[in-house]
Amino acid sequence: MALLYKSDPVRGARWKELFAQHAPDIEFRQWPDIGAPNEIRYLLAWQPPENIMACLPSLEVLFATSAGVDQFDFDALPPELPVVRMLDPAIERGMIEYATFATLWLHRRMGDYVRQQREGKWQAHMLVPTEKRRIGILGLGQLGCAIATHLAGYGFDVHGWSRSPKQVANVHCHSGQAALDGFLAESDIVICVLPLTGATRGILNRDLFTRLPEGAALINIGRGEHLVDHDLTQALDEGQLSAAVLDVLSEEPPADDHPFWQDERILLTPHVAAMTQPDSAFPVLLDNLRRYQHGEPMIGRVDLQRGY
């Protein structure tokens, strides 16, 4: 019985050590050295191989190395193959840290001060009290709720939107399409942590930006395909938006001539908000492996119809 790992080889070395120490009954193999394909029961991957069942005919579970699974082509996967998201607590901590940094960057106008430093300009700007700064979290899944709760602890006026009703302490929760306009109108800084689905692809577009308060700011730590790049540039040029912090793009890295590179209103980072760490992720993965072996429900199993 073997598990095949298909992702970053550097972190793969640590995964191998952890399996040898804590789960020696499960043989760890690393792509492309798969050995006998019919011995592989589990796949841990960022992106599975093409023709997955022809390549791995005895595969029983596909574990993602990430919290999101939109990189998978579900049409190419057997509908009976369980797909399980990675619920590494390090991902949650990383997303909270990044969202907090980005929110404070925008709230305290750090982008303006960086530009002023380059210009040799010494000028203070009025500080907006945290209780008067409205933060909107697009998506109240596990990560969105954690971010919303953390930011509420700073005293921000936090709002959250989700497809179905949610209750989060100290957060104004909105749900359903009919409530989206009211949520957007209450968001001076909107943070996207939505899953990427057919319904959310391109959601950060001109229409949505016009429903935000004039001069609002955007943080995207969801997926790059949520954002329509041209619409963001246009909203910034028109003053509808004042700034953006982007950790994800539809093309990574962007082309050399992509306008985001040189736009001082945009802070761009290379998809670093959160990363799976083997030491914190291994106990979660091993728990799910044992659950599966004992016939118990796995935590984080993906609903293939919804895509998350």
PDB file of C-alpha atoms in Angstrom:
ATOM      1  CA  MET A   1       0.000   0.000   0.000  1.00  0.00           C
ATOM      2  CA  ALA A   2       1.587   3.252  -1.147  1.00  0.00           C
ATOM      3  CA  LEU A   3       0.950   6.977  -1.299  1.00  0.00           C
ATOM      4  CA  LEU A   4       2.288   8.937  -4.270  1.00  0.00           C
ATOM      5  CA  TYR A   5       3.335  12.568  -3.766  1.00  0.00           C
ATOM      6  CA  LYS A   6       3.264  14.868  -6.806  1.00  0.00           C
ATOM      7  CA  SER A   7       4.192  18.419  -5.891  1.00  0.00           C
ATOM      8  CA  ASP A   8       7.178  20.459  -4.708  1.00  0.00           C
ATOM      9  CA  PRO A   9      10.134  18.024  -4.389  1.00  0.00           C
ATOM     10  CA  VAL A  10      11.838  20.004  -1.620  1.00  0.00           C
ATOM     11  CA  ARG A  11       8.831  19.710   0.661  1.00  0.00           C
ATOM     12  CA  GLY A  12       8.448  16.149  -0.581  1.00  0.00           C
ATOM     13  CA  ALA A  13      11.640  15.192   1.257  1.00  0.00           C
ATOM     14  CA  ARG A  14      10.053  16.315   4.526  1.00  0.00           C
ATOM     15  CA  TRP A  15       6.813  14.476   3.755  1.00  0.00           C
ATOM     16  CA  LYS A  16       8.873  11.311   3.253  1.00  0.00           C
ATOM     17  CA  GLU A  17      10.539  11.708   6.661  1.00  0.00           C
ATOM     18  CA  LEU A  18       7.187  12.215   8.384  1.00  0.00           C
ATOM     19  CA  PHE A  19       5.639   9.117   6.805  1.00  0.00           C
ATOM     20  CA  ALA A  20       8.677   7.017   7.720  1.00  0.00           C
ATOM     21  CA  GLN A  21       8.476   8.212  11.327  1.00  0.00           C
ATOM     22  CA  HIS A  22       4.735   8.207  11.955  1.00  0.00           C
ATOM     23  CA  ALA A  23       3.117   5.958   9.321  1.00  0.00           C
ATOM     24  CA  PRO A  24       5.638   3.319   8.217  1.00  0.00           C
ATOM     25  CA  ASP A  25       2.782   1.093   7.047  1.00  0.00           C
ATOM     26  CA  ILE A  26       2.156   3.519   4.169  1.00  0.00           C
ATOM     27  CA  GLU A  27       4.966   3.516   1.621  1.00  0.00           C
ATOM     28  CA  PHE A  28       5.794   7.044   0.444  1.00  0.00           C
ATOM     29  CA  ARG A  29       6.697   7.503  -3.219  1.00  0.00           C
ATOM     30  CA  GLN A  30       7.521  10.706  -5.052  1.00  0.00           C
ATOM     31  CA  TRP A  31       6.636  11.523  -8.629  1.00  0.00           C
ATOM     32  CA  PRO A  32       7.904  10.554 -11.177  1.00  0.00           C
ATOM     33  CA  ASP A  33       9.370   7.484  -9.424  1.00  0.00           C
ATOM     34  CA  ILE A  34       6.030   5.787  -8.939  1.00  0.00           C
ATOM     35  CA  GLY A  35       7.216   2.168  -8.876  1.00  0.00           C
ATOM     36  CA  ALA A  36       4.478  -0.422  -9.451  1.00  0.00           C
ATOM     37  CA  PRO A  37       1.367   1.680 -10.292  1.00  0.00           C
ATOM     38  CA  ASN A  38      -1.116  -0.895  -8.973  1.00  0.00           C
ATOM     39  CA  GLU A  39       0.344  -0.563  -5.455  1.00  0.00           C
ATOM     40  CA  ILE A  40      -0.584   3.116  -5.166  1.00  0.00           C
ATOM     41  CA  ARG A  41      -3.799   3.679  -3.222  1.00  0.00           C
ATOM     42  CA  TYR A  42      -3.475   7.384  -2.397  1.00  0.00           C
ATOM     43  CA  LEU A  43      -2.302  10.437  -4.345  1.00  0.00           C
ATOM     44  CA  LEU A  44      -1.221  13.693  -2.666  1.00  0.00           C
ATOM     45  CA  ALA A  45      -0.873  16.283  -5.411  1.00  0.00           C
ATOM     46  CA  TRP A  46      -1.120  19.882  -6.497  1.00  0.00           C
ATOM     47  CA  GLN A  47      -2.048  18.668  -9.979  1.00  0.00           C
ATOM     48  CA  PRO A  48      -2.835  15.006 -10.725  1.00  0.00           C
ATOM     49  CA  PRO A  49      -1.379  13.304 -13.800  1.00  0.00           C
ATOM     50  CA  GLU A  50      -3.361  13.100 -17.008  1.00  0.00           C
ATOM     51  CA  ASN A  51      -5.475   9.980 -17.503  1.00  0.00           C
ATOM     52  CA  ILE A  52      -5.287   9.468 -13.780  1.00  0.00           C
ATOM     53  CA  MET A  53      -6.911   6.037 -13.545  1.00  0.00           C
ATOM     54  CA  ALA A  54      -4.920   4.661 -16.464  1.00  0.00           C
ATOM     55  CA  CYS A  55      -1.761   5.921 -14.751  1.00  0.00           C
ATOM     56  CA  LEU A  56      -2.831   4.819 -11.260  1.00  0.00           C
ATOM     57  CA  PRO A  57      -5.367   1.993 -11.709  1.00  0.00           C
ATOM     58  CA  SER A  58      -5.723   1.204  -7.978  1.00  0.00           C
ATOM     59  CA  LEU A  59      -6.111   4.793  -6.788  1.00  0.00           C
ATOM     60  CA  GLU A  60      -8.709   5.158  -4.026  1.00  0.00           C
ATOM     61  CA  VAL A  61      -8.381   8.784  -2.795  1.00  0.00           C
ATOM     62  CA  LEU A  62      -6.988  12.021  -4.262  1.00  0.00           C
ATOM     63  CA  PHE A  63      -5.699  14.417  -1.595  1.00  0.00           C
ATOM     64  CA  ALA A  64      -4.990  18.014  -2.631  1.00  0.00           C
ATOM     65  CA  THR A  65      -1.892  19.747  -1.283  1.00  0.00           C
ATOM     66  CA  SER A  66      -3.910  22.978  -1.116  1.00  0.00           C
ATOM     67  CA  ALA A  67      -7.049  24.286   0.551  1.00  0.00           C
ATOM     68  CA  GLY A  68      -8.479  25.141  -2.861  1.00  0.00           C
ATOM     69  CA  VAL A  69      -9.068  22.545  -5.575  1.00  0.00           C
ATOM     70  CA  ASP A  70      -9.962  24.710  -8.572  1.00  0.00           C
ATOM     71  CA  GLN A  71      -6.701  23.633 -10.239  1.00  0.00           C
ATOM     72  CA  PHE A  72      -8.273  20.178 -10.708  1.00  0.00           C
ATOM     73  CA  ASP A  73     -10.224  19.375 -13.863  1.00  0.00           C
ATOM     74  CA  PHE A  74     -13.140  17.532 -12.299  1.00  0.00           C
ATOM     75  CA  ASP A  75     -14.397  16.461 -15.715  1.00  0.00           C
ATOM     76  CA  ALA A  76     -11.205  14.428 -16.087  1.00  0.00           C
ATOM     77  CA  LEU A  77     -11.631  12.705 -12.706  1.00  0.00           C
ATOM     78  CA  PRO A  78     -13.810   9.656 -12.090  1.00  0.00           C
ATOM     79  CA  PRO A  79     -16.960  10.819 -10.251  1.00  0.00           C
ATOM     80  CA  GLU A  80     -16.547   8.041  -7.685  1.00  0.00           C
ATOM     81  CA  LEU A  81     -12.980   9.085  -6.748  1.00  0.00           C
ATOM     82  CA  PRO A  82     -13.010  10.962  -3.419  1.00  0.00           C
ATOM     83  CA  VAL A  83     -11.230  14.338  -3.564  1.00  0.00           C
ATOM     84  CA  VAL A  84     -10.124  15.853  -0.245  1.00  0.00           C
ATOM     85  CA  ARG A  85      -8.916  19.406   0.420  1.00  0.00           C
ATOM     86  CA  MET A  86      -5.866  20.120   2.580  1.00  0.00           C
ATOM     87  CA  LEU A  87      -6.917  21.618   5.913  1.00  0.00           C
ATOM     88  CA  ASP A  88      -3.424  22.525   7.085  1.00  0.00           C
ATOM     89  CA  PRO A  89      -3.676  24.960  10.034  1.00  0.00           C
ATOM     90  CA  ALA A  90      -0.613  26.742   8.627  1.00  0.00           C
ATOM     91  CA  ILE A  91      -2.719  27.768   5.612  1.00  0.00           C
ATOM     92  CA  GLU A  92      -5.287  29.397   7.890  1.00  0.00           C
ATOM     93  CA  ARG A  93      -2.598  31.191   9.902  1.00  0.00           C
ATOM     94  CA  GLY A  94      -0.884  32.386   6.740  1.00  0.00           C
ATOM     95  CA  MET A  95      -4.106  33.714   5.246  1.00  0.00           C
ATOM     96  CA  ILE A  96      -4.962  35.539   8.474  1.00  0.00           C
ATOM     97  CA  GLU A  97      -1.484  37.085   8.591  1.00  0.00           C
ATOM     98  CA  TYR A  98      -1.606  38.206   4.973  1.00  0.00           C
ATOM     99  CA  ALA A  99      -5.152  39.564   5.158  1.00  0.00           C
ATOM    100  CA  THR A 100      -4.236  41.502   8.308  1.00  0.00           C
ATOM    101  CA  PHE A 101      -1.089  42.925   6.726  1.00  0.00           C
ATOM    102  CA  ALA A 102      -2.928  43.925   3.552  1.00  0.00           C
ATOM    103  CA  THR A 103      -5.836  45.463   5.467  1.00  0.00           C
ATOM    104  CA  LEU A 104      -3.520  47.523   7.653  1.00  0.00           C
ATOM    105  CA  TRP A 105      -1.440  48.507   4.603  1.00  0.00           C
ATOM    106  CA  LEU A 106      -4.554  49.983   3.003  1.00  0.00           C
ATOM    107  CA  HIS A 107      -6.126  51.279   6.219  1.00  0.00           C
ATOM    108  CA  ARG A 108      -2.984  53.199   7.201  1.00  0.00           C
ATOM    109  CA  ARG A 109      -2.275  54.329   3.591  1.00  0.00           C
ATOM    110  CA  MET A 110       1.159  52.755   3.470  1.00  0.00           C
ATOM    111  CA  GLY A 111       1.172  52.858  -0.328  1.00  0.00           C
ATOM    112  CA  ASP A 112       0.869  56.645  -0.208  1.00  0.00           C
ATOM    113  CA  TYR A 113       3.705  56.922   2.291  1.00  0.00           C
ATOM    114  CA  VAL A 114       5.973  54.710   0.178  1.00  0.00           C
ATOM    115  CA  ARG A 115       5.345  56.953  -2.835  1.00  0.00           C
ATOM    116  CA  GLN A 116       5.923  60.063  -0.749  1.00  0.00           C
ATOM    117  CA  GLN A 117       9.242  58.697   0.490  1.00  0.00           C
ATOM    118  CA  ARG A 118      10.393  58.175  -3.093  1.00  0.00           C
ATOM    119  CA  GLU A 119       9.360  61.752  -3.892  1.00  0.00           C
ATOM    120  CA  GLY A 120      11.027  63.196  -0.804  1.00  0.00           C
ATOM    121  CA  LYS A 121       7.638  64.374   0.425  1.00  0.00           C
ATOM    122  CA  TRP A 122       6.821  64.632   4.160  1.00  0.00           C
ATOM    123  CA  GLN A 123       3.053  64.710   4.617  1.00  0.00           C
ATOM    124  CA  ALA A 124       0.745  63.090   7.146  1.00  0.00           C
ATOM    125  CA  HIS A 125      -2.766  61.960   6.273  1.00  0.00           C
ATOM    126  CA  MET A 126      -5.787  61.905   8.546  1.00  0.00           C
ATOM    127  CA  LEU A 127      -6.247  58.554  10.246  1.00  0.00           C
ATOM    128  CA  VAL A 128      -9.635  56.848   9.940  1.00  0.00           C
ATOM    129  CA  PRO A 129     -10.565  55.157  13.267  1.00  0.00           C
ATOM    130  CA  THR A 130     -10.800  51.392  12.963  1.00  0.00           C
ATOM    131  CA  GLU A 131     -14.448  51.370  14.045  1.00  0.00           C
ATOM    132  CA  LYS A 132     -15.272  53.608  11.078  1.00  0.00           C
ATOM    133  CA  ARG A 133     -13.394  51.456   8.554  1.00  0.00           C
ATOM    134  CA  ARG A 134     -15.732  48.897   7.024  1.00  0.00           C
ATOM    135  CA  ILE A 135     -14.096  45.638   5.969  1.00  0.00           C
ATOM    136  CA  GLY A 136     -16.001  43.280   3.667  1.00  0.00           C
ATOM    137  CA  ILE A 137     -15.058  39.594   3.419  1.00  0.00           C
ATOM    138  CA  LEU A 138     -16.278  37.979   0.195  1.00  0.00           C
ATOM    139  CA  GLY A 139     -16.621  34.336   1.181  1.00  0.00           C
ATOM    140  CA  LEU A 140     -17.303  33.009   4.682  1.00  0.00           C
ATOM    141  CA  GLY A 141     -15.862  29.535   4.443  1.00  0.00           C
ATOM    142  CA  GLN A 142     -13.329  28.339   6.983  1.00  0.00           C
ATOM    143  CA  LEU A 143     -10.691  30.860   5.878  1.00  0.00           C
ATOM    144  CA  GLY A 144     -13.102  33.760   5.453  1.00  0.00           C
ATOM    145  CA  CYS A 145     -14.578  33.249   8.915  1.00  0.00           C
ATOM    146  CA  ALA A 146     -11.119  33.071  10.484  1.00  0.00           C
ATOM    147  CA  ILE A 147     -10.050  36.299   8.763  1.00  0.00           C
ATOM    148  CA  ALA A 148     -13.284  38.086   9.664  1.00  0.00           C
ATOM    149  CA  THR A 149     -13.016  37.096  13.322  1.00  0.00           C
ATOM    150  CA  HIS A 150      -9.397  38.207  13.528  1.00  0.00           C
ATOM    151  CA  LEU A 151     -10.009  41.586  11.904  1.00  0.00           C
ATOM    152  CA  ALA A 152     -13.022  42.197  14.129  1.00  0.00           C
ATOM    153  CA  GLY A 153     -10.604  41.892  17.042  1.00  0.00           C
ATOM    154  CA  TYR A 154      -8.855  45.035  15.817  1.00  0.00           C
ATOM    155  CA  GLY A 155     -12.099  46.948  16.155  1.00  0.00           C
ATOM    156  CA  PHE A 156     -12.891  47.136  12.437  1.00  0.00           C
ATOM    157  CA  ASP A 157     -16.528  47.180  11.327  1.00  0.00           C
ATOM    158  CA  VAL A 158     -16.446  43.762   9.637  1.00  0.00           C
ATOM    159  CA  HIS A 159     -19.039  42.492   7.178  1.00  0.00           C
ATOM    160  CA  GLY A 160     -19.094  39.105   5.474  1.00  0.00           C
ATOM    161  CA  TRP A 161     -20.951  37.691   2.488  1.00  0.00           C
ATOM    162  CA  SER A 162     -21.613  34.070   1.633  1.00  0.00           C
ATOM    163  CA  ARG A 163     -23.965  32.151  -0.619  1.00  0.00           C
ATOM    164  CA  SER A 164     -25.738  30.532   2.334  1.00  0.00           C
ATOM    165  CA  PRO A 165     -26.468  32.068   5.773  1.00  0.00           C
ATOM    166  CA  LYS A 166     -23.637  32.116   8.307  1.00  0.00           C
ATOM    167  CA  GLN A 167     -23.262  33.408  11.841  1.00  0.00           C
ATOM    168  CA  VAL A 168     -19.887  34.775  12.943  1.00  0.00           C
ATOM    169  CA  ALA A 169     -19.356  36.578  16.234  1.00  0.00           C
ATOM    170  CA  ASN A 170     -18.851  40.340  15.886  1.00  0.00           C
ATOM    171  CA  VAL A 171     -19.347  40.156  12.108  1.00  0.00           C
ATOM    172  CA  HIS A 172     -22.320  41.487  10.131  1.00  0.00           C
ATOM    173  CA  CYS A 173     -23.223  38.505   7.962  1.00  0.00           C
ATOM    174  CA  HIS A 174     -24.980  38.848   4.596  1.00  0.00           C
ATOM    175  CA  SER A 175     -26.062  35.924   2.424  1.00  0.00           C
ATOM    176  CA  GLY A 176     -27.500  35.247  -0.989  1.00  0.00           C
ATOM    177  CA  GLN A 177     -27.452  37.202  -4.215  1.00  0.00           C
ATOM    178  CA  ALA A 178     -30.124  39.597  -2.997  1.00  0.00           C
ATOM    179  CA  ALA A 179     -27.890  40.723  -0.121  1.00  0.00           C
ATOM    180  CA  LEU A 180     -24.758  41.284  -2.213  1.00  0.00           C
ATOM    181  CA  ASP A 181     -25.486  44.939  -3.055  1.00  0.00           C
ATOM    182  CA  GLY A 182     -25.975  45.850   0.603  1.00  0.00           C
ATOM    183  CA  PHE A 183     -22.778  44.043   1.555  1.00  0.00           C
ATOM    184  CA  LEU A 184     -20.746  45.821  -1.125  1.00  0.00           C
ATOM    185  CA  ALA A 185     -22.114  49.214  -0.117  1.00  0.00           C
ATOM    186  CA  GLU A 186     -20.727  48.577   3.394  1.00  0.00           C
ATOM    187  CA  SER A 187     -17.218  47.591   2.237  1.00  0.00           C
ATOM    188  CA  ASP A 188     -14.485  50.235   2.218  1.00  0.00           C
ATOM    189  CA  ILE A 189     -11.947  47.427   1.846  1.00  0.00           C
ATOM    190  CA  VAL A 190     -13.197  44.222   0.238  1.00  0.00           C
ATOM    191  CA  ILE A 191     -11.228  40.983   0.688  1.00  0.00           C
ATOM    192  CA  CYS A 192     -11.936  38.127  -1.730  1.00  0.00           C
ATOM    193  CA  VAL A 193     -11.502  34.621  -0.307  1.00  0.00           C
ATOM    194  CA  LEU A 194     -14.190  32.946  -2.413  1.00  0.00           C
ATOM    195  CA  PRO A 195     -13.680  29.497  -3.921  1.00  0.00           C
ATOM    196  CA  LEU A 196     -13.271  29.571  -7.687  1.00  0.00           C
ATOM    197  CA  THR A 197     -16.369  28.170  -9.398  1.00  0.00           C
ATOM    198  CA  GLY A 198     -18.290  28.920 -12.562  1.00  0.00           C
ATOM    199  CA  ALA A 199     -20.391  31.375 -10.566  1.00  0.00           C
ATOM    200  CA  THR A 200     -17.431  33.248  -9.048  1.00  0.00           C
ATOM    201  CA  ARG A 201     -15.032  33.340 -12.004  1.00  0.00           C
ATOM    202  CA  GLY A 202     -14.632  37.004 -13.009  1.00  0.00           C
ATOM    203  CA  ILE A 203     -16.730  38.240 -10.076  1.00  0.00           C
ATOM    204  CA  LEU A 204     -14.258  41.049  -9.343  1.00  0.00           C
ATOM    205  CA  ASN A 205     -15.322  43.077 -12.336  1.00  0.00           C
ATOM    206  CA  ARG A 206     -16.509  46.534 -13.310  1.00  0.00           C
ATOM    207  CA  ASP A 207     -20.080  45.862 -12.218  1.00  0.00           C
ATOM    208  CA  LEU A 208     -19.001  44.825  -8.727  1.00  0.00           C
ATOM    209  CA  PHE A 209     -16.554  47.720  -8.390  1.00  0.00           C
ATOM    210  CA  THR A 210     -19.276  50.278  -9.163  1.00  0.00           C
ATOM    211  CA  ARG A 211     -21.307  48.953  -6.231  1.00  0.00           C
ATOM    212  CA  LEU A 212     -18.500  49.611  -3.744  1.00  0.00           C
ATOM    213  CA  PRO A 213     -18.151  53.006  -2.028  1.00  0.00           C
ATOM    214  CA  GLU A 214     -16.155  55.443  -4.140  1.00  0.00           C
ATOM    215  CA  GLY A 215     -12.464  55.175  -3.282  1.00  0.00           C
ATOM    216  CA  ALA A 216     -12.764  51.618  -1.884  1.00  0.00           C
ATOM    217  CA  ALA A 217      -9.830  49.212  -2.018  1.00  0.00           C
ATOM    218  CA  LEU A 218      -9.487  45.562  -3.033  1.00  0.00           C
ATOM    219  CA  ILE A 219      -7.539  42.636  -1.579  1.00  0.00           C
ATOM    220  CA  ASN A 220      -7.582  39.412  -3.610  1.00  0.00           C
ATOM    221  CA  ILE A 221      -6.262  36.299  -1.879  1.00  0.00           C
ATOM    222  CA  GLY A 222      -8.774  33.966  -3.513  1.00  0.00           C
ATOM    223  CA  ARG A 223      -7.826  33.004  -7.048  1.00  0.00           C
ATOM    224  CA  GLY A 224      -6.501  35.085  -9.920  1.00  0.00           C
ATOM    225  CA  GLU A 225      -9.427  34.111 -12.151  1.00  0.00           C
ATOM    226  CA  HIS A 226     -11.783  35.958  -9.783  1.00  0.00           C
ATOM    227  CA  LEU A 227     -10.406  39.249 -11.122  1.00  0.00           C
ATOM    228  CA  VAL A 228     -10.941  40.911 -14.485  1.00  0.00           C
ATOM    229  CA  ASP A 229      -7.592  42.707 -14.778  1.00  0.00           C
ATOM    230  CA  HIS A 230      -8.691  45.424 -17.196  1.00  0.00           C
ATOM    231  CA  ASP A 231     -11.702  46.289 -15.060  1.00  0.00           C
ATOM    232  CA  LEU A 232      -9.462  46.840 -12.029  1.00  0.00           C
ATOM    233  CA  THR A 233      -7.171  49.192 -13.951  1.00  0.00           C
ATOM    234  CA  GLN A 234     -10.174  51.100 -15.240  1.00  0.00           C
ATOM    235  CA  ALA A 235     -11.729  51.382 -11.780  1.00  0.00           C
ATOM    236  CA  LEU A 236      -8.440  52.733 -10.412  1.00  0.00           C
ATOM    237  CA  ASP A 237      -8.108  55.233 -13.264  1.00  0.00           C
ATOM    238  CA  GLU A 238     -11.663  56.472 -12.696  1.00  0.00           C
ATOM    239  CA  GLY A 239     -11.177  56.796  -8.920  1.00  0.00           C
ATOM    240  CA  GLN A 240     -13.863  54.258  -8.112  1.00  0.00           C
ATOM    241  CA  LEU A 241     -11.110  52.239  -6.435  1.00  0.00           C
ATOM    242  CA  SER A 242      -8.094  53.790  -4.737  1.00  0.00           C
ATOM    243  CA  ALA A 243      -5.751  50.823  -4.332  1.00  0.00           C
ATOM    244  CA  ALA A 244      -5.425  47.053  -4.493  1.00  0.00           C
ATOM    245  CA  VAL A 245      -3.325  44.297  -2.939  1.00  0.00           C
ATOM    246  CA  LEU A 246      -3.108  41.219  -5.149  1.00  0.00           C
ATOM    247  CA  ASP A 247      -1.493  37.925  -4.207  1.00  0.00           C
ATOM    248  CA  VAL A 248      -3.002  35.919  -7.062  1.00  0.00           C
ATOM    249  CA  LEU A 249      -3.338  36.509 -10.797  1.00  0.00           C
ATOM    250  CA  SER A 250      -4.865  34.546 -13.645  1.00  0.00           C
ATOM    251  CA  GLU A 251      -1.383  34.332 -15.195  1.00  0.00           C
ATOM    252  CA  GLU A 252       1.473  33.747 -12.747  1.00  0.00           C
ATOM    253  CA  PRO A 253       3.876  35.366 -13.201  1.00  0.00           C
ATOM    254  CA  PRO A 254       2.234  38.045 -15.327  1.00  0.00           C
ATOM    255  CA  ALA A 255       3.749  38.971 -18.674  1.00  0.00           C
ATOM    256  CA  ASP A 256       6.605  41.467 -18.593  1.00  0.00           C
ATOM    257  CA  ASP A 257       4.384  44.140 -20.131  1.00  0.00           C
ATOM    258  CA  HIS A 258       1.431  43.557 -17.782  1.00  0.00           C
ATOM    259  CA  PRO A 259       0.295  46.959 -16.445  1.00  0.00           C
ATOM    260  CA  PHE A 260       0.121  45.745 -12.831  1.00  0.00           C
ATOM    261  CA  TRP A 261       3.931  45.612 -12.627  1.00  0.00           C
ATOM    262  CA  GLN A 262       4.308  49.384 -12.881  1.00  0.00           C
ATOM    263  CA  ASP A 263       1.054  50.508 -11.234  1.00  0.00           C
ATOM    264  CA  GLU A 264       1.952  52.143  -7.904  1.00  0.00           C
ATOM    265  CA  ARG A 265      -1.649  51.834  -6.770  1.00  0.00           C
ATOM    266  CA  ILE A 266      -1.275  48.035  -6.761  1.00  0.00           C
ATOM    267  CA  LEU A 267       0.825  46.001  -4.346  1.00  0.00           C
ATOM    268  CA  LEU A 268       1.661  42.712  -6.069  1.00  0.00           C
ATOM    269  CA  THR A 269       2.989  39.605  -4.303  1.00  0.00           C
ATOM    270  CA  PRO A 270       3.805  36.201  -5.902  1.00  0.00           C
ATOM    271  CA  HIS A 271       1.101  33.925  -4.449  1.00  0.00           C
ATOM    272  CA  VAL A 272       2.658  33.789  -0.994  1.00  0.00           C
ATOM    273  CA  ALA A 273      -0.305  34.456   1.315  1.00  0.00           C
ATOM    274  CA  ALA A 274      -0.212  30.877   2.591  1.00  0.00           C
ATOM    275  CA  MET A 275       1.705  27.699   1.835  1.00  0.00           C
ATOM    276  CA  THR A 276       1.155  24.120   2.957  1.00  0.00           C
ATOM    277  CA  GLN A 277       3.790  23.145   5.526  1.00  0.00           C
ATOM    278  CA  PRO A 278       4.439  19.390   5.853  1.00  0.00           C
ATOM    279  CA  ASP A 279       4.937  19.460   9.635  1.00  0.00           C
ATOM    280  CA  SER A 280       1.568  21.063  10.334  1.00  0.00           C
ATOM    281  CA  ALA A 281      -0.273  19.393   7.439  1.00  0.00           C
ATOM    282  CA  PHE A 282       0.879  15.836   8.107  1.00  0.00           C
ATOM    283  CA  PRO A 283      -1.300  15.193  11.199  1.00  0.00           C
ATOM    284  CA  VAL A 284      -4.364  16.358   9.249  1.00  0.00           C
ATOM    285  CA  LEU A 285      -3.540  14.145   6.281  1.00  0.00           C
ATOM    286  CA  LEU A 286      -2.743  11.127   8.450  1.00  0.00           C
ATOM    287  CA  ASP A 287      -6.002  11.555  10.363  1.00  0.00           C
ATOM    288  CA  ASN A 288      -7.912  11.482   7.069  1.00  0.00           C
ATOM    289  CA  LEU A 289      -5.978   8.444   5.866  1.00  0.00           C
ATOM    290  CA  ARG A 290      -6.854   6.579   9.057  1.00  0.00           C
ATOM    291  CA  ARG A 291     -10.460   7.728   8.800  1.00  0.00           C
ATOM    292  CA  TYR A 292     -10.651   6.323   5.291  1.00  0.00           C
ATOM    293  CA  GLN A 293      -9.023   3.055   6.327  1.00  0.00           C
ATOM    294  CA  HIS A 294     -11.550   2.674   9.151  1.00  0.00           C
ATOM    295  CA  GLY A 295     -14.524   3.509   6.941  1.00  0.00           C
ATOM    296  CA  GLU A 296     -15.130   6.896   8.599  1.00  0.00           C
ATOM    297  CA  PRO A 297     -15.962  10.196   6.830  1.00  0.00           C
ATOM    298  CA  MET A 298     -12.918  12.227   5.799  1.00  0.00           C
ATOM    299  CA  ILE A 299     -12.662  15.905   6.771  1.00  0.00           C
ATOM    300  CA  GLY A 300     -12.539  18.324   3.849  1.00  0.00           C
ATOM    301  CA  ARG A 301     -14.052  16.034   1.234  1.00  0.00           C
ATOM    302  CA  VAL A 302     -15.001  18.056  -1.839  1.00  0.00           C
ATOM    303  CA  ASP A 303     -18.531  18.233  -3.184  1.00  0.00           C
ATOM    304  CA  LEU A 304     -17.813  17.667  -6.865  1.00  0.00           C
ATOM    305  CA  GLN A 305     -21.038  19.386  -7.906  1.00  0.00           C
ATOM    306  CA  ARG A 306     -20.133  22.619  -6.099  1.00  0.00           C
ATOM    307  CA  GLY A 307     -16.404  22.331  -6.780  1.00  0.00           C
ATOM    308  CA  TYR A 308     -15.318  22.900  -3.162  1.00  0.00           C
TER     309      TYR A 308
END
